[in-house]
Coordinates of C-alpha atoms and ligand atoms in Angstrom, one line a residue:
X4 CA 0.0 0.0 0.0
X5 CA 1.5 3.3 -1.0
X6 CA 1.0 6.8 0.6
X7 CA 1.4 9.9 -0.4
X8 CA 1.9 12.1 2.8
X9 CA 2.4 16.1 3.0
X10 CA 3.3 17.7 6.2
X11 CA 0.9 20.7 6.9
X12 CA 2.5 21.3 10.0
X13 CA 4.9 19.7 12.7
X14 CA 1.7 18.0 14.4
X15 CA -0.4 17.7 10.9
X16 CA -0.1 15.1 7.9
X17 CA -2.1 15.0 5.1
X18 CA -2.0 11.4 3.5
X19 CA -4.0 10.1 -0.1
X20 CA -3.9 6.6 -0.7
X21 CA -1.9 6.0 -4.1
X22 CA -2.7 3.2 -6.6
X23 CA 1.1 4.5 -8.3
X24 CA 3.4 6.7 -8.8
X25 CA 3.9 7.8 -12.6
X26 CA 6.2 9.9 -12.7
X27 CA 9.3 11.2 -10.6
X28 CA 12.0 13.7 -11.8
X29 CA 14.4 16.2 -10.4
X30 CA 14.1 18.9 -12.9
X31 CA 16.9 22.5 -13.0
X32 CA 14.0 23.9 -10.1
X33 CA 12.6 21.2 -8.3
X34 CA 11.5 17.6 -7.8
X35 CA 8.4 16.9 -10.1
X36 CA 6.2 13.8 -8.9
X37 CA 2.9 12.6 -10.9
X38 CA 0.8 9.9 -8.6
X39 CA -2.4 7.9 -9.8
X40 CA -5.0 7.5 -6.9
X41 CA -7.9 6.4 -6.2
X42 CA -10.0 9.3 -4.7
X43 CA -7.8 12.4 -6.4
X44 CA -7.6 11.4 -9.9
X45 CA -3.7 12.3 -10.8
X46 CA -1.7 14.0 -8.2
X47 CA 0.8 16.4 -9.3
X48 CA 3.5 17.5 -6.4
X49 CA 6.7 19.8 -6.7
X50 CA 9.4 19.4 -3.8
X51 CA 6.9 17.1 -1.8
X52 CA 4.3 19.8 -2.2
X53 CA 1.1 19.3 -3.0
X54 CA 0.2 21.6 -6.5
X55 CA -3.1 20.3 -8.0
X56 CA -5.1 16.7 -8.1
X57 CA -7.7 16.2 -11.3
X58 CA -10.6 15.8 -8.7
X59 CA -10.2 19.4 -7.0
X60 CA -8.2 21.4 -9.5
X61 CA -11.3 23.2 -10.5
X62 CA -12.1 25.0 -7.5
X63 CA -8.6 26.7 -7.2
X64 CA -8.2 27.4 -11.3
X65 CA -11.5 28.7 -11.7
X66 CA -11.5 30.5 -8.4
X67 CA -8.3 32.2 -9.6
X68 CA -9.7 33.3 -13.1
X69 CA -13.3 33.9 -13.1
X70 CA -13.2 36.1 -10.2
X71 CA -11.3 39.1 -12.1
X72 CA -12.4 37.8 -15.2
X73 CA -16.0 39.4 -13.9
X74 CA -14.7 42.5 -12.2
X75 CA -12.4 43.5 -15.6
X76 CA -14.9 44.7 -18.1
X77 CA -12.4 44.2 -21.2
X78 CA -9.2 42.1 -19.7
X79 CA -7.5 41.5 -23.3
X80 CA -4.3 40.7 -22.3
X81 CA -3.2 38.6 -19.4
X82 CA 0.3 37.5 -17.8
X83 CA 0.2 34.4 -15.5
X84 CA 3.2 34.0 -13.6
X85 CA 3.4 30.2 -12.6
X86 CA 0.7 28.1 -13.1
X87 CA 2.7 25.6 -15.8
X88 CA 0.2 22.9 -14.9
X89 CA -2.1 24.6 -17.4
X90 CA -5.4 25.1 -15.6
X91 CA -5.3 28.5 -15.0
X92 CA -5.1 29.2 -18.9
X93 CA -7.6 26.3 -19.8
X94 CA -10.0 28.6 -17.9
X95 CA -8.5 31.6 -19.7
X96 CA -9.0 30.8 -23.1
X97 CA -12.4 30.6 -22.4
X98 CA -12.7 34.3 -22.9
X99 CA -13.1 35.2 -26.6
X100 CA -12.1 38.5 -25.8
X101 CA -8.8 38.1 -24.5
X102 CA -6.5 38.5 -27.7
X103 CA -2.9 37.4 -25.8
X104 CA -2.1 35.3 -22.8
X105 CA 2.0 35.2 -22.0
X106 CA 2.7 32.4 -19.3
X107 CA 5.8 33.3 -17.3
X108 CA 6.8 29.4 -16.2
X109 CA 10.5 29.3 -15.0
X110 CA 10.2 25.1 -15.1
X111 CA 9.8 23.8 -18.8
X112 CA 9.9 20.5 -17.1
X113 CA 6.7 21.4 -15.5
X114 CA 5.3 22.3 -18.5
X115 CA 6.5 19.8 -20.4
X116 CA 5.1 16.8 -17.9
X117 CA 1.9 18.4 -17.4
X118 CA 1.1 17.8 -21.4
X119 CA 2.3 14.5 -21.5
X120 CA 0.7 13.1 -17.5
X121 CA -2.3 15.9 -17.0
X122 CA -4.0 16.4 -20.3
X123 CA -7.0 17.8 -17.9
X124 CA -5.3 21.2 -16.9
X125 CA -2.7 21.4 -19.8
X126 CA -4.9 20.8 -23.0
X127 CA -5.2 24.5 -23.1
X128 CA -1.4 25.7 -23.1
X129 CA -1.7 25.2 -27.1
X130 CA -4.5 27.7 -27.8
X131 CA -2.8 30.4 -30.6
X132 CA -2.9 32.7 -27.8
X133 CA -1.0 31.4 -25.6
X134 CA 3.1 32.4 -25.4
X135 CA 5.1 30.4 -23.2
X136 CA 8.2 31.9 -21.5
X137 CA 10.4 30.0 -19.2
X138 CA 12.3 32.3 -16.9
X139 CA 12.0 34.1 -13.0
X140 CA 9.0 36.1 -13.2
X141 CA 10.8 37.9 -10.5
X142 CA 13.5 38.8 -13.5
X143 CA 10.4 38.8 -16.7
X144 CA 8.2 41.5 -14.4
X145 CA 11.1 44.2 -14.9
X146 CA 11.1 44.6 -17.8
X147 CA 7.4 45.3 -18.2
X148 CA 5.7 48.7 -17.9
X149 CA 1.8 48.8 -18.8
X150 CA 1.5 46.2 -20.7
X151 CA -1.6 43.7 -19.3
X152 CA -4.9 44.2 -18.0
X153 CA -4.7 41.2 -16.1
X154 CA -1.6 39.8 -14.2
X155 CA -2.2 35.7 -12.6
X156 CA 0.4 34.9 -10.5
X157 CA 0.1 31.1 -10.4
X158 CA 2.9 30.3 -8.3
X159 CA 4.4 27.8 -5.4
X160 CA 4.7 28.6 -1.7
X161 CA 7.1 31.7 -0.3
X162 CA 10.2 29.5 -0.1
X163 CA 12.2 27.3 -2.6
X164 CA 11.7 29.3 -6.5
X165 CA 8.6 30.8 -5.5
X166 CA 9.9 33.0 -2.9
X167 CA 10.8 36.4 -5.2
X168 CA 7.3 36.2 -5.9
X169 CA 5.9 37.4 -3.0
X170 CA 8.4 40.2 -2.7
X171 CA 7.8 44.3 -2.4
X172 CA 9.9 44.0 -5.4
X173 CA 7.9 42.3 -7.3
X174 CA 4.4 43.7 -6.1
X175 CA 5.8 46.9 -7.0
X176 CA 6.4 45.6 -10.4
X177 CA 3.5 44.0 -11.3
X178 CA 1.8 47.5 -10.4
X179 CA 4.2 49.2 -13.0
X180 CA 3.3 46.3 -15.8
X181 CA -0.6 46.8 -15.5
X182 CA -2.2 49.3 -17.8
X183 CA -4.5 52.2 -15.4
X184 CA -7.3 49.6 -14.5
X185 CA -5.4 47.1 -14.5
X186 CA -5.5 44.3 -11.7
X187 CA -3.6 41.6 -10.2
X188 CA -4.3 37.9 -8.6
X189 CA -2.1 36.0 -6.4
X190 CA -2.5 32.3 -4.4
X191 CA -2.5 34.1 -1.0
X192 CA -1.8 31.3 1.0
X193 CA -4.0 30.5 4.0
X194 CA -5.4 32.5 7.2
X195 CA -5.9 28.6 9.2
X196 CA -2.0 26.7 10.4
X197 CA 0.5 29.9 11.8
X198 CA 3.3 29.6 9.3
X199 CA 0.6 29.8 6.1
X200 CA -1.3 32.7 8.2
X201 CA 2.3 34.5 8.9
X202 CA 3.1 34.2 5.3
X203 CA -0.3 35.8 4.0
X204 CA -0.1 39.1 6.2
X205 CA 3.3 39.4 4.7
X206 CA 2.1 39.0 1.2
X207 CA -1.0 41.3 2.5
X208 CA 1.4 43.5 4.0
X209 CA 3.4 44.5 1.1
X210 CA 0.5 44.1 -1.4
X211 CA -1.4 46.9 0.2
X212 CA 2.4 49.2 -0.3
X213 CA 1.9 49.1 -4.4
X214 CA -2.1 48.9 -4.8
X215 CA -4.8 51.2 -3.7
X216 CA -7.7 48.8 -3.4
X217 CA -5.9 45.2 -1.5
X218 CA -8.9 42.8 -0.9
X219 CA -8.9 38.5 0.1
X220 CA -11.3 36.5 -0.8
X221 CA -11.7 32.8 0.4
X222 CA -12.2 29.1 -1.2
X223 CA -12.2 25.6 0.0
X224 CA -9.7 23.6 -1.4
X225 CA -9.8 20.1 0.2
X226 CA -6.1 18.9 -0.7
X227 CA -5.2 22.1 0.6
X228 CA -3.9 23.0 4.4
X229 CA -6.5 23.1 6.1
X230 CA -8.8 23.4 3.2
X231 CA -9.6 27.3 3.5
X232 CA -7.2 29.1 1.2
X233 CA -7.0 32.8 0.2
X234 CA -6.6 34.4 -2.9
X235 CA -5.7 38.4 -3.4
X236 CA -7.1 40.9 -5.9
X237 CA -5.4 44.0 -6.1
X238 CA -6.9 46.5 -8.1
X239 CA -5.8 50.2 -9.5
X240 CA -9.5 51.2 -10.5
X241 CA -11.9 48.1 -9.4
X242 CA -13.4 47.5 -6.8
X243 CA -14.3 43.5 -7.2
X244 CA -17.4 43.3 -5.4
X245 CA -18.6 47.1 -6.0
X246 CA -17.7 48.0 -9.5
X247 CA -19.1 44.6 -10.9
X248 CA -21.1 44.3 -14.0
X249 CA -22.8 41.1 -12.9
X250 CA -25.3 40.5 -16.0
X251 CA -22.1 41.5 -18.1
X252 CA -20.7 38.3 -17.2
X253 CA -23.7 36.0 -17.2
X254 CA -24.4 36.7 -20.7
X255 CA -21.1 35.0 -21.6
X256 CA -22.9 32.2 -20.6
X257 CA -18.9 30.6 -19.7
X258 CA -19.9 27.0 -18.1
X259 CA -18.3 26.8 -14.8
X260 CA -18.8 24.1 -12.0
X261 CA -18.0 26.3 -8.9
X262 CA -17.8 29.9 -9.6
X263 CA -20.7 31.8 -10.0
X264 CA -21.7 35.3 -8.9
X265 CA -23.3 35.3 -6.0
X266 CA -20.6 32.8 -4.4
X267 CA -17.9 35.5 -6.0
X268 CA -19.5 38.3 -4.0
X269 CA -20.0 35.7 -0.8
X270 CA -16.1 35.1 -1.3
X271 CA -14.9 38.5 0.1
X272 CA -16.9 38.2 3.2
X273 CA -14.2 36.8 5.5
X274 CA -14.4 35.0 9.2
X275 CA -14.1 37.8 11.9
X276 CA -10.3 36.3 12.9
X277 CA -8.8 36.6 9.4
X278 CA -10.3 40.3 8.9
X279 CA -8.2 41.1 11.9
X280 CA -5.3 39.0 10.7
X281 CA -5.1 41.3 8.0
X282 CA -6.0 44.5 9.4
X283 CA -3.2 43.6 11.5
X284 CA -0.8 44.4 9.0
X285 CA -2.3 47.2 6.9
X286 CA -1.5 50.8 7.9
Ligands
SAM19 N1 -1.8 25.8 -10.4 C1 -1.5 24.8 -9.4 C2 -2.6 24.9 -8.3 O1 -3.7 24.4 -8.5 O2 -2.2 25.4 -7.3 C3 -0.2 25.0 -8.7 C4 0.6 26.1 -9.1 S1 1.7 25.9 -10.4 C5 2.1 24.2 -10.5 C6 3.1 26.7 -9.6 C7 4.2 26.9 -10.6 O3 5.0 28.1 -10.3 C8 5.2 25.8 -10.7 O4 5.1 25.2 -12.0 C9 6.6 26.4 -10.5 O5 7.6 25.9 -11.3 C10 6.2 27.9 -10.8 N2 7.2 28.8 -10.3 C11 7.7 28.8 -9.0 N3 8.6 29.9 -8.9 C12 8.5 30.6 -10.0 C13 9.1 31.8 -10.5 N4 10.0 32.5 -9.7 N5 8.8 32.3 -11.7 C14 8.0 31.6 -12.5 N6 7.4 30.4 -12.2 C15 7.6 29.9 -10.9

């Protein structure tokens, strides 16, 4: 019987039953691992880390898109910083009106495995749209001034390569790449264990330093510690509850199985301790 096993915290393991492992590679970045299992479909993990499974993927990649995707009124072009699983531009591309999507993935490898092990979240990264650069976005992001309407930044955990993106530096940047109403997502990490609730006020914290409008919103992501996990928008013009042209979006008629308005607006309203975990750190 084998186990895949994450540690959420000194005291906490996570475990999913695996029927096998498929794939396991120590790429330029990071080790890559692809496991079959019963419950989670495919498993993909970097460093030991838990990225996406096929069975929950769709919360977190449609959660990450469809969120600004309704608060932009004309997003056309879009940077996503990370995400070389795929998913986030599978839900992407299902925008006719964005004309150019530049995916800033600093492990080919990543890419390259997700096409061949998780057609699910990589069928996408072949749409004419989509430009593939692999590099730092840490290093891509300075060279960019107004440029995007949207900016995803898909990425891993604050340590390991991950860890420039959730810099002042790069915040600041990102700002300085998005045209005047231009707005930017980020996995936010989690408000539940200490170390993930320590590492979003410090994203918080120096998100709110480069935008003028900083807000969380919340999702449950069962592979996930803890299951409640955060996303950030930050906005230049926006406000994504407030400034939202609800019927705008529902006439796309885009098919989605967990977004939807109403639980979009519900998604801001946060638990009473993680509005003061991040009034904590704003000034
Ligand atoms: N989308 C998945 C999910 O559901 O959470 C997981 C995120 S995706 C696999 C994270 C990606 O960020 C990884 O492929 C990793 O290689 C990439 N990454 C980490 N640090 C990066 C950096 N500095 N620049 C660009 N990409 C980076």
């Amino acid at each position: 019987m084998l186990w895949f096993t994450e540690q959420h915290t000194p005291n906490v393991r996570f475990s999913i039953k695996v029927d096998r492992q498929i794939f396991s590679e120590q790429s330029e970045f990071q080790r890559i691992d692809v496991f079959d299992s019963q419950e989670f479909g495919r498993v993909l993990t970097l460093d030991g880390y838990l990225m996406l499974t096929e069975k929950d993927e769709f919360i977190y990649h449609e959660m990450i898109v469809h969120v600004p995707m309704c608060v932009h009124p004309k997003a056309k072009r879009v940077l996503v910083i990370g995400g070389g699983d795929g998913g986030t531009v599978r839900e992407l591309v299902k925008y006719s009106s964005i004309e150019q999507i530049d995916l800033v993935e600093i492990d080919e490898r990543v890419v390259e495995v997700s096409k061949l092990f998780l057609q699910q979240t990589a069928q996408a990264l072949e749409d004419p749209r989509v430009t593939c650069y692999y590099e730092d976005g840490l290093k891509f992001i300075r060279r960019v001034e107004s440029a995007y309407d949207l900016i995803i930044v898909d990425s891993t955990d604050p340590f390991g390569p991950g860890e420039g993106l959730f810099t002042k530096e790069f915040y600041g940047n990102c700002f300085k790449a998005l045209h005047e109403d231009g707005i930017m997502v980020n996995q936010h990490e989690s408000p539940f264990y200490k170390d993930d609730a320590y590492a979003m006020q410090r994203a918080h914290k120096r998100i709110c330093h480069s935008f003028p409008i900083s807000r969380v919103y919340q999702v449950h992501i069962p592979t996930y510690p803890s299951g409640h996990w955060l996303f950030g928008l930050a906005s230049k013009k926006y406000h994504p509850v407030k400034d939202v042209n609800w019927q705008a979006w529902k006439d796309l008629r885009i098919r989605c199985r967990y977004y939807n308005c109403q639980l979009h607006a519900g998604s801001f309203a946060l638990p009473n301790y993680v509005e003061e975990l991040l009034r904590d750190v704003e000034d």
